Coordinates of C-alpha atoms and ligand atoms in Angstrom, one line a residue:
M60 CA -19.7 -30.5 27.6
E61 CA -16.4 -31.0 28.8
K62 CA -15.2 -28.1 30.6
H63 CA -11.6 -26.5 31.5
R64 CA -11.1 -24.8 34.6
L65 CA -8.1 -21.9 35.3
P66 CA -5.0 -23.3 37.1
L67 CA -5.1 -22.3 40.5
P68 CA -4.4 -18.3 41.4
E69 CA -1.2 -17.5 41.8
L70 CA 0.2 -14.7 43.6
H71 CA 2.2 -12.3 41.0
D72 CA 3.6 -9.2 41.8
D73 CA 5.5 -7.9 38.9
K74 CA 2.9 -5.3 38.5
H75 CA 2.0 -6.5 35.3
R76 CA 4.6 -4.3 32.9
H77 CA 4.3 -6.3 29.6
K78 CA 6.5 -8.2 28.9
Q79 CA 7.8 -10.3 25.7
C80 CA 5.8 -12.7 25.2
N81 CA 6.0 -13.7 21.4
G82 CA 5.6 -17.3 20.4
D83 CA 4.5 -17.9 24.0
N84 CA 1.4 -20.8 24.1
S85 CA 1.2 -21.4 27.7
N86 CA -2.5 -19.8 28.0
R87 CA -3.7 -22.0 25.2
F88 CA -5.8 -24.6 27.0
R89 CA -6.4 -27.4 24.3
P90 CA -6.9 -28.0 20.3
P91 CA -9.6 -26.6 18.9
K92 CA -12.8 -28.8 18.5
Y93 CA -15.4 -28.5 15.3
K94 CA -16.9 -30.3 12.9
T95 CA -16.4 -28.8 9.1
R96 CA -19.2 -28.5 6.3
G97 CA -17.6 -29.6 2.7
Y98 CA -15.0 -28.3 1.2
V99 CA -13.2 -28.5 -2.3
A100 CA -10.4 -29.8 -3.1
V101 CA -8.8 -29.9 -6.3
D102 CA -6.0 -31.3 -7.2
N103 CA -3.4 -29.4 -9.0
N104 CA -2.6 -30.9 -12.5
N105 CA 1.0 -30.2 -13.0
L106 CA 2.0 -32.3 -9.6
N107 CA 2.7 -35.9 -8.8
R108 CA -0.4 -37.7 -8.6
S109 CA 1.0 -40.4 -6.4
Q110 CA -0.8 -40.9 -2.6
S111 CA 1.2 -41.1 0.0
L112 CA 0.5 -44.4 2.4
G113 CA -0.1 -43.5 6.0
S114 CA -2.0 -40.3 4.8
C115 CA -4.9 -39.4 7.2
S116 CA -6.9 -38.9 4.0
A117 CA -7.2 -39.3 0.4
N118 CA -6.7 -35.6 0.3
S119 CA -3.6 -35.1 1.9
S120 CA -0.6 -36.5 0.6
Q121 CA 2.5 -35.6 -1.7
V122 CA 0.4 -33.9 -3.8
A123 CA -1.0 -30.5 -3.7
H124 CA -4.9 -30.0 -3.3
A125 CA -6.0 -26.3 -3.5
I126 CA -8.8 -26.0 -0.5
S127 CA -11.4 -23.7 -1.3
F128 CA -15.2 -23.1 0.3
R129 CA -15.3 -20.3 -2.6
G130 CA -16.7 -22.2 -5.2
L131 CA -18.0 -21.3 -8.7
E132 CA -17.6 -17.5 -7.2
C133 CA -13.7 -17.5 -7.1
P134 CA -12.7 -20.6 -9.4
D135 CA -9.2 -19.0 -9.2
A136 CA -8.7 -20.1 -5.7
S137 CA -9.4 -23.5 -6.3
T138 CA -6.8 -24.4 -8.4
L139 CA -2.8 -23.8 -7.7
P140 CA -1.1 -22.2 -9.7
L141 CA 1.5 -23.9 -12.4
S142 CA 5.4 -24.0 -10.4
P143 CA 7.9 -21.5 -12.4
V144 CA 10.4 -24.5 -11.3
P145 CA 11.0 -26.8 -14.2
L146 CA 9.4 -30.0 -14.1
E147 CA 12.1 -32.1 -13.1
R148 CA 13.4 -29.9 -9.7
S149 CA 9.6 -29.4 -9.0
E150 CA 9.0 -32.9 -8.6
R151 CA 11.6 -33.2 -5.8
N152 CA 10.1 -30.3 -4.3
S153 CA 6.9 -29.4 -2.5
H154 CA 4.6 -26.6 -4.1
F155 CA 5.4 -24.2 -1.6
E156 CA 9.4 -24.3 -2.0
Q157 CA 8.5 -24.9 -6.3
C158 CA 6.1 -21.4 -6.0
F159 CA 7.5 -19.5 -3.1
E160 CA 11.2 -18.2 -1.8
R161 CA 11.0 -18.4 2.5
L162 CA 12.4 -15.2 3.5
A163 CA 11.7 -14.7 7.0
K164 CA 10.0 -16.2 9.4
L165 CA 7.2 -13.9 11.1
G166 CA 5.6 -15.4 13.9
E167 CA 4.7 -19.0 15.4
G168 CA 1.5 -19.5 17.3
S169 CA 0.3 -22.5 18.7
F170 CA -0.8 -23.9 14.7
G171 CA 1.2 -22.7 12.8
E172 CA 4.4 -20.9 11.4
V173 CA 3.9 -18.1 9.3
F174 CA 7.0 -17.3 6.9
K175 CA 7.5 -14.0 4.6
V176 CA 7.8 -15.5 0.9
R177 CA 8.0 -14.2 -2.3
D178 CA 6.0 -15.8 -4.9
R179 CA 8.6 -16.8 -7.8
S180 CA 5.9 -16.3 -10.6
D181 CA 5.7 -12.8 -10.0
G182 CA 8.1 -11.2 -7.2
R183 CA 5.2 -10.3 -4.9
F184 CA 5.9 -10.5 -1.2
Y185 CA 3.1 -12.7 0.6
A186 CA 2.7 -14.3 4.1
V187 CA 2.1 -17.9 4.1
K188 CA 1.4 -20.3 7.8
I189 CA 2.2 -23.5 7.4
S190 CA 0.7 -25.6 10.1
K191 CA 3.0 -27.0 13.1
Q192 CA 1.2 -30.2 13.4
L193 CA 0.8 -33.4 11.0
F194 CA -2.7 -33.9 9.9
R195 CA -3.0 -36.1 13.2
G196 CA -6.4 -37.3 11.7
E197 CA -9.7 -36.4 10.0
Q198 CA -11.2 -34.5 12.5
Y199 CA -7.8 -32.8 13.4
R200 CA -7.6 -32.5 9.6
A201 CA -11.5 -30.8 8.9
E202 CA -10.8 -28.1 11.9
R203 CA -7.4 -26.8 10.2
L204 CA -9.6 -26.6 6.7
E205 CA -12.5 -24.5 9.1
E206 CA -9.7 -21.9 9.5
V207 CA -9.6 -21.8 6.0
R208 CA -13.1 -21.1 5.8
R209 CA -13.0 -18.2 8.2
Y210 CA -10.3 -16.5 6.3
E211 CA -11.7 -16.5 3.0
E212 CA -15.5 -15.9 4.2
F213 CA -13.8 -12.6 5.6
S214 CA -10.9 -11.8 3.3
G215 CA -13.0 -8.8 1.6
H216 CA -13.3 -6.5 4.8
E217 CA -11.2 -4.1 5.2
N218 CA -10.7 -4.7 8.7
C219 CA -9.8 -8.8 8.5
I220 CA -6.6 -10.2 6.8
R221 CA -6.6 -10.5 3.0
F222 CA -6.3 -14.3 1.9
I223 CA -4.9 -15.8 -1.1
R224 CA -5.3 -19.0 -1.3
A225 CA -4.7 -22.7 1.1
W226 CA -3.4 -26.0 0.3
E227 CA -2.4 -29.2 1.6
Q228 CA 0.3 -31.6 1.1
Y229 CA 2.4 -34.0 3.2
D230 CA 0.4 -33.8 5.9
R231 CA 0.4 -29.8 6.7
L232 CA -1.9 -27.0 5.5
Y233 CA -0.3 -23.8 3.6
M234 CA -2.0 -20.4 3.7
Q235 CA -1.3 -18.1 1.5
M236 CA -2.2 -14.4 2.6
E237 CA -1.6 -10.3 2.3
L238 CA 1.6 -9.8 3.9
C239 CA 1.0 -7.5 7.0
R240 CA 3.6 -5.1 8.1
E241 CA 3.4 -6.7 12.3
S242 CA 1.1 -7.9 14.8
L243 CA -0.2 -5.1 17.4
E244 CA 1.8 -7.1 19.7
Q245 CA 5.1 -6.0 18.0
Y246 CA 3.9 -2.4 17.1
L247 CA 3.4 -2.4 21.1
L248 CA 6.7 -3.8 21.9
R249 CA 8.2 -1.5 19.5
C250 CA 6.1 2.0 20.2
Q251 CA 5.4 1.2 24.0
R252 CA 3.7 4.8 24.3
I253 CA 0.6 4.6 21.8
P254 CA -0.9 8.2 21.3
E255 CA -4.7 7.8 22.7
E256 CA -5.9 9.0 19.3
R257 CA -4.2 6.0 17.7
I258 CA -5.5 3.7 20.0
W259 CA -9.2 4.4 19.4
H260 CA -8.5 4.5 15.6
I261 CA -7.3 1.0 16.2
L262 CA -10.1 0.3 18.1
L263 CA -12.7 1.5 15.5
D264 CA -10.8 -0.6 13.2
L265 CA -11.4 -3.7 15.5
L266 CA -14.8 -3.1 16.3
R267 CA -15.7 -2.3 12.8
G268 CA -13.9 -6.0 12.1
L269 CA -15.8 -7.7 14.7
K270 CA -18.4 -6.7 14.1
S271 CA -18.3 -8.7 10.5
L272 CA -18.2 -11.1 12.3
H273 CA -20.9 -10.3 15.1
D274 CA -23.6 -10.0 12.6
R275 CA -23.4 -13.3 10.9
N276 CA -23.4 -14.9 14.3
L277 CA -20.3 -15.6 14.6
I278 CA -17.6 -15.3 17.7
H279 CA -13.9 -15.2 17.1
L280 CA -13.3 -16.6 20.7
D281 CA -9.1 -15.0 20.1
I282 CA -8.8 -11.4 20.3
K283 CA -5.5 -10.5 21.3
L284 CA -3.0 -8.4 20.5
D285 CA -0.9 -11.0 18.6
N286 CA -3.9 -11.7 16.3
V287 CA -4.4 -8.4 14.9
L288 CA -2.2 -7.5 12.2
I289 CA -1.5 -3.8 11.1
G290 CA -1.3 -3.6 7.2
E291 CA 1.1 -2.5 4.7
D292 CA 0.0 1.1 5.0
D293 CA 1.3 1.3 8.3
E294 CA -2.2 2.3 9.0
T295 CA -5.2 0.1 9.2
C296 CA -5.8 -2.6 11.6
K297 CA -6.9 -6.1 10.4
L298 CA -8.5 -9.0 12.3
A299 CA -6.8 -12.3 11.7
D300 CA -6.4 -15.7 12.7
F301 CA -9.6 -17.3 12.8
G302 CA -9.1 -20.2 14.0
L303 CA -11.3 -20.8 16.5
V304 CA -14.1 -18.8 14.9
I305 CA -17.6 -20.4 16.0
D306 CA -21.0 -20.2 15.7
V307 CA -22.3 -18.7 18.4
D308 CA -25.1 -21.3 18.2
R309 CA -23.1 -24.2 17.8
A310 CA -20.8 -23.1 20.4
N311 CA -22.6 -23.8 23.8
S312 CA -23.8 -26.8 22.1
H313 CA -20.6 -27.7 20.8
H314 CA -16.9 -28.3 21.9
A315 CA -15.7 -24.6 21.4
T316 CA -12.6 -23.7 22.3
E317 CA -11.1 -20.8 25.1
G318 CA -8.8 -18.3 23.2
D319 CA -6.1 -17.3 25.1
S320 CA -6.4 -17.0 29.4
R321 CA -4.9 -13.6 29.3
Y322 CA -7.8 -11.9 27.2
M323 CA -10.5 -14.8 28.0
A324 CA -13.7 -13.2 29.6
P325 CA -14.9 -14.6 32.9
E326 CA -17.9 -16.2 31.8
I327 CA -15.9 -18.8 29.2
L328 CA -15.1 -20.8 32.6
Q329 CA -18.6 -21.4 32.8
G330 CA -18.6 -22.6 29.3
H331 CA -21.1 -19.8 28.1
F332 CA -19.4 -18.7 24.4
S333 CA -21.3 -15.4 23.3
K334 CA -20.1 -12.1 21.5
A335 CA -19.9 -10.6 24.6
A336 CA -16.9 -13.0 25.0
D337 CA -15.3 -11.3 21.8
I338 CA -16.0 -7.7 23.7
F339 CA -14.5 -8.2 26.4
S340 CA -11.2 -9.5 24.7
L341 CA -11.2 -6.4 22.9
G342 CA -12.2 -4.4 25.9
I343 CA -8.8 -6.0 27.8
A344 CA -6.6 -5.5 24.9
M345 CA -7.5 -1.8 24.4
L346 CA -6.2 -2.1 28.2
E347 CA -3.1 -3.5 27.7
L348 CA -2.6 -1.4 24.6
A349 CA -3.7 1.7 26.0
C350 CA -1.7 1.3 29.4
Y351 CA 1.4 -0.8 28.3
M352 CA 0.3 -3.6 30.7
D353 CA 1.2 -6.9 30.8
L354 CA -1.7 -8.9 31.5
P355 CA -1.5 -11.8 34.0
S356 CA -2.7 -15.4 32.5
N357 CA -4.0 -16.2 36.3
G358 CA -3.6 -14.9 40.0
P359 CA -5.5 -12.3 41.6
L360 CA -5.0 -9.7 38.9
W361 CA -6.6 -12.1 36.5
H362 CA -10.1 -12.3 38.6
E363 CA -9.3 -8.4 39.9
L364 CA -9.6 -7.4 36.3
R365 CA -12.5 -9.9 35.6
N366 CA -14.3 -8.4 38.8
G367 CA -14.1 -5.0 37.4
I368 CA -11.1 -3.9 39.4
L369 CA -8.5 -2.4 37.1
P370 CA -5.6 -1.2 38.9
E371 CA -5.1 3.0 39.2
E372 CA -1.8 3.2 38.4
F373 CA -2.5 1.5 34.8
I374 CA -5.9 3.3 34.2
N375 CA -5.2 6.6 35.2
K376 CA -2.7 7.5 32.3
I377 CA -5.6 7.6 29.8
S378 CA -8.8 9.8 29.4
L379 CA -11.7 9.2 31.6
E380 CA -13.5 8.8 28.3
L381 CA -11.4 5.7 27.0
Q382 CA -11.4 4.7 30.9
S383 CA -15.5 4.3 30.8
V384 CA -15.4 2.8 27.4
I385 CA -12.7 -0.1 28.5
K386 CA -14.5 -0.8 31.5
S387 CA -18.0 -0.9 30.1
M388 CA -16.4 -3.9 27.6
M389 CA -15.3 -5.3 30.6
M390 CA -18.2 -5.5 32.6
P391 CA -18.1 -8.8 34.2
D392 CA -21.8 -9.6 33.2
P393 CA -21.8 -10.0 29.3
A394 CA -25.3 -8.9 29.4
R395 CA -24.0 -5.8 30.5
R396 CA -21.4 -5.0 27.9
P397 CA -21.8 -2.9 24.5
T398 CA -22.9 -4.7 21.6
A399 CA -19.9 -3.8 18.6
D400 CA -22.9 -1.7 17.2
Q401 CA -23.8 -0.1 20.5
L402 CA -20.1 1.1 20.8
L403 CA -19.8 1.8 17.2
S404 CA -22.0 4.6 18.0
H405 CA -20.3 6.5 21.2
P406 CA -19.7 9.9 20.0
K407 CA -15.7 9.5 19.6
L408 CA -15.9 6.5 17.6
Q409 CA -18.7 8.3 15.5
H410 CA -16.5 11.5 15.3
L411 CA -13.6 9.7 14.0
Q412 CA -15.8 7.2 11.5
Q413 CA -17.4 10.7 10.2
K414 CA -13.6 12.0 10.1
R415 CA -12.5 8.8 7.7
K416 CA -15.6 9.5 5.6
S417 CA -15.0 13.3 5.1
L418 CA -11.4 12.3 4.3
M419 CA -12.2 10.1 1.7
N420 CA -14.5 11.8 0.2
L421 CA -11.9 14.4 0.0
S422 CA -9.1 12.2 -1.5
M423 CA -11.8 10.8 -3.9
L424 CA -12.3 14.3 -4.5
S425 CA -9.1 15.7 -4.8
R426 CA -8.1 12.2 -7.1
S427 CA -11.0 12.8 -10.1
F428 CA -10.6 16.8 -9.5
R429 CA -6.4 15.4 -10.8
R430 CA -7.6 13.8 -13.3
S431 CA -10.0 15.8 -14.8
R432 CA -7.6 18.6 -14.4
R433 CA -5.2 16.3 -16.2
A434 CA -7.7 16.1 -19.1
V435 CA -8.4 19.9 -18.9
W436 CA -4.4 21.0 -19.0
G437 CA -3.7 18.3 -22.2
R438 CA -6.9 20.1 -24.5
M439 CA -5.2 23.1 -23.0
C440 CA -1.9 22.2 -24.2
N441 CA -3.2 21.7 -27.6
W442 CA -5.2 25.3 -27.6
K443 CA -1.5 27.2 -26.0
T444 CA 0.4 25.4 -28.9
S445 CA -2.4 26.9 -31.9
A446 CA -2.4 30.0 -30.1
F447 CA 1.8 29.7 -29.9
R448 CA 1.2 29.0 -33.7
Y449 CA -0.9 32.0 -34.6
L450 CA 1.0 34.3 -32.6
L451 CA 4.3 32.8 -34.9
Y452 CA 2.2 33.7 -38.2
F453 CA 0.7 36.8 -36.8
L454 CA 4.2 38.0 -35.7
E455 CA 5.4 37.0 -39.0
V456 CA 2.8 38.5 -40.9
L457 CA 3.5 42.0 -39.3
H458 CA 7.1 41.6 -39.9
L459 CA 6.7 41.0 -43.6
C460 CA 4.3 43.8 -43.4
K461 CA 6.2 46.5 -41.8
P462 CA 8.3 48.6 -44.8
I463 CA 12.0 48.6 -43.7
G464 CA 13.0 52.0 -43.1
P465 CA 16.1 52.9 -45.7
S466 CA 17.9 53.8 -41.9
Q467 CA 17.5 50.4 -41.4
P468 CA 20.9 48.8 -41.9
S469 CA 21.2 45.5 -43.6
I470 CA 24.5 43.3 -42.9
N471 CA 26.6 41.9 -45.9
L472 CA 27.1 38.6 -45.0
D473 CA 28.7 37.5 -47.9
P474 CA 30.1 40.5 -49.5
N475 CA 30.5 38.3 -53.4
S476 CA 26.7 37.6 -52.8
P477 CA 24.8 39.9 -55.0
S478 CA 21.2 38.7 -53.5
S479 CA 22.8 40.1 -50.0
K480 CA 22.9 43.4 -51.2
E481 CA 19.2 43.3 -51.7
V482 CA 17.6 40.9 -49.2
P483 CA 16.6 43.8 -46.2
L484 CA 17.6 42.5 -42.9
V485 CA 15.0 40.0 -41.0
P486 CA 14.9 40.4 -37.4
R487 CA 16.3 37.4 -35.7
V488 CA 13.4 35.7 -33.5
E489 CA 14.9 33.2 -30.9
F490 CA 13.3 31.2 -28.8
Q491 CA 14.1 28.7 -26.0
L492 CA 11.7 26.0 -27.3
V493 CA 9.5 24.5 -24.7
G494 CA 7.5 22.2 -26.3
S495 CA 3.7 21.0 -25.7
T496 CA 4.4 17.6 -25.3
P497 CA 5.3 16.6 -22.0
I498 CA 8.4 14.3 -20.8
A499 CA 9.0 12.8 -18.3
N500 CA 7.9 15.0 -15.0
R501 CA 9.2 18.5 -16.6
D502 CA 9.4 21.0 -19.2
C503 CA 10.1 19.7 -22.8
Y504 CA 13.0 21.2 -24.6
A505 CA 14.1 21.5 -28.0
S506 CA 17.0 19.3 -27.0
D507 CA 14.4 16.6 -26.2
F508 CA 13.2 16.1 -29.7
P509 CA 15.3 14.4 -32.1
F510 CA 18.4 16.3 -34.2
G511 CA 16.5 17.9 -37.1
E512 CA 13.1 17.3 -35.8
D513 CA 10.9 20.7 -35.6
P514 CA 8.6 20.0 -32.7
L515 CA 6.9 23.2 -33.5
E516 CA 7.2 22.7 -37.5
L517 CA 8.9 26.3 -36.8
S518 CA 11.1 25.6 -39.4
H519 CA 8.1 24.9 -41.6
Q520 CA 6.4 28.8 -41.2
G521 CA 8.9 30.4 -43.8
S522 CA 10.6 33.7 -43.7
P523 CA 11.5 34.5 -40.8
N524 CA 14.1 31.7 -39.7
V525 CA 13.4 30.6 -36.4
I526 CA 16.4 29.3 -34.4
N527 CA 16.9 27.6 -31.8
S528 CA 18.6 30.2 -29.0
T529 CA 22.2 28.6 -29.2
P530 CA 23.7 29.5 -32.3
L531 CA 25.2 27.0 -34.7
N532 CA 29.1 27.3 -34.2
T533 CA 30.3 26.1 -37.9
N534 CA 33.7 27.6 -37.0
Q535 CA 35.0 25.1 -35.0
G536 CA 38.8 24.8 -34.6
K537 CA 39.7 28.3 -35.6
S538 CA 41.0 31.2 -33.7
R539 CA 38.4 34.4 -33.1
M540 CA 40.8 36.3 -34.5
E541 CA 41.2 34.7 -37.5
L542 CA 37.5 34.4 -37.9
L543 CA 37.3 38.2 -37.2
G544 CA 39.5 38.8 -39.4
K545 CA 37.3 37.4 -42.1
N546 CA 34.3 40.0 -41.6
L547 CA 36.7 43.3 -41.2
D548 CA 35.5 45.9 -44.2
S549 CA 37.5 47.6 -46.2
F550 CA 39.1 49.7 -43.9
G551 CA 39.9 46.7 -41.4
R552 CA 36.8 47.6 -39.2
Y553 CA 34.0 45.5 -37.8
P554 CA 30.7 46.2 -39.8
K555 CA 28.6 48.2 -37.1
M556 CA 24.8 47.7 -36.8
P557 CA 23.7 50.5 -34.7
D558 CA 19.8 49.2 -34.6
F559 CA 20.5 45.7 -33.0
E560 CA 22.1 45.8 -29.7
S561 CA 23.7 42.4 -29.5
L562 CA 25.6 43.1 -33.1
N563 CA 27.4 45.5 -31.3
S564 CA 29.4 43.0 -30.3
P565 CA 32.0 41.8 -32.7
C566 CA 31.4 38.4 -32.2
S567 CA 28.1 38.8 -32.9
A568 CA 29.5 38.3 -36.2
L569 CA 30.7 35.3 -35.6
S570 CA 27.2 33.3 -35.1
S571 CA 26.2 31.1 -37.6
P572 CA 25.4 33.0 -41.2
K573 CA 21.6 31.6 -40.2
V574 CA 22.0 34.6 -37.8
L575 CA 20.3 37.8 -39.1
D576 CA 19.4 39.8 -36.2
T577 CA 19.5 39.7 -32.4
S578 CA 16.0 38.3 -30.5
S579 CA 13.5 40.7 -30.9
F580 CA 11.9 38.7 -28.5
R581 CA 12.4 35.7 -26.3
R582 CA 10.2 33.7 -25.0
K583 CA 11.5 31.5 -21.7
K584 CA 9.1 29.2 -21.3
L585 CA 5.7 28.6 -23.1
F586 CA 4.2 26.7 -20.1
V587 CA 5.4 24.3 -17.6
M588 CA 3.5 21.1 -17.8
E589 CA 2.0 20.1 -14.3
F590 CA 2.0 16.5 -13.4
D591 CA 0.9 14.7 -10.4
D592 CA 2.3 11.6 -8.1
E593 CA -0.1 9.1 -9.5
Ligands
ATP795 N1 -0.2 -12.4 7.4 C1 0.4 -12.0 8.3 N2 1.7 -10.8 8.0 C2 2.3 -10.7 8.9 N3 2.3 -11.9 10.2 C3 1.9 -12.1 10.5 C4 0.9 -13.0 9.5 N4 0.3 -14.1 9.8 C5 0.5 -13.7 11.1 N5 1.5 -13.3 11.6 C6 2.3 -13.4 11.9 O1 2.6 -14.6 12.7 C7 1.9 -15.0 14.2 C8 1.0 -16.2 14.5 O2 0.4 -16.0 13.4 P1 -1.1 -16.8 14.1 O3 -2.0 -16.1 15.0 O4 -2.1 -17.1 12.5 O5 -0.7 -18.1 14.1 P2 -1.6 -19.3 15.2 O6 -0.4 -20.7 15.1 O7 -3.5 -19.7 14.6 O8 -1.4 -18.9 16.4 P3 -2.6 -18.6 17.6 O9 -1.7 -18.7 19.0 O10 -2.9 -17.1 18.4 O11 -3.7 -19.9 17.5 C9 0.7 -13.6 13.9 O12 1.1 -13.5 15.8 C10 2.0 -12.6 13.4 O13 2.8 -12.2 14.0
MG796 MG1 -2.6 -16.2 16.5

């Protein structure tokens, strides 16, 4: 097996303060070498089917081919969506250009450039990774396709990046995946000091992601801050870049590839690829994250870190508990390093998992509580409406049965009307209508209902007339004195209504003829509808 040695140690004495190293691929030694198993390549029906000359394979050409290893379990992945661009324009552009609007470059690695894009058909944002180099040959192409298979394999895990689909066109591989906020490397450069509690959470996320690989006997071989992405929720850390993932058994008998030398376990130099190598890489990445330390890619410190000597001035900044976890993960002897399972059973991580579980249960509980509360509330609204109606009936009946005493004054609204002399004064029932039907995220008022509509059918309940709290002004355009003059009695006085306070005011007489009395009761609010955010 071909082995690669690290460059001779160089003496660096910057004491390893973290520096920006985005897009620096100098730590990559050689391109990956894998064998790949069969995959499904499906022609996109709406695209030009002509094959390009000089293409390295029949499948990689001007025609966009969907690539998927998921087979029948996910038929969607093996077909490309139709382009929303008109056919005459679509023939000139690649499938990528037809379907996506390129918005920004998110990052670049040794193998690909990643762009933030907007899907033209649904307007959603995604990340699309486009391989940098053209397929040089069938072997290289097979290696790129292997990455697709791994992305697909781990796509369902909460701590692995969600993969949408892949296709190839013009001898390049395109991979569409969920858009993440940023990489852990970018996060570290932005925040510089990350609280220790957050470090534990990140470690927990990554151990869970790593466990899903190790449980399948796979090793990542490229764990580093740049290959960990923070999800859109700004919380969850996800493993990405499965370009070097390989089966443990095949790794030592075939050509596996070392990842970034800054994160590389020492035994990789001897060609020993194991799950413990991933644990070492994760341990040193945690050291970088917790201590804001710039990891060397070679030199004396590189060797010190691999001999279990961690620089005091950095490691002292973190708790002893975290120190011991990181030290154990960076043990020089791979056999002495804890496994992902053992690390996950660390009391601190167990505690965090318990906390997350109870938080999740709590949020589920509160969600179901909110849902049932909404259902009960809906029913209660109906009951309240009914109760309110019964109350109205009751008040009406009560009022109609009440004997009207001789002292009860009557209002002569129209001195010419003979009936007005006989009709006793019916108290005015005044409401500020608050309906039972929720409108948007607020109480409902009468004004919410179309003109002429009575949401509580109050107008159909017979006498007494139920009127809106705002009296109708039918006297528009007339002066108040003119109006008052109309209501003077034969002695030029305003009619007096001693029993009803608001009619003491001369202006009360100006309100609509419908107003028979002052409010006998005022209902401020029937109830307040409460809505959830959801
Ligand atoms: N889904 C994504 N959302 C947001 N940014 C992303 C996404 N995928 C990748 N990136 C950014 O692009 C960078 C390069 O992506 P990636 O690591 O997959 O490329 P690569 O060529 O395989 O890199 P490497 O050199 O590690 O092999 C990442 O470090 C990250 O900053
Ligand atoms: Mg990468």
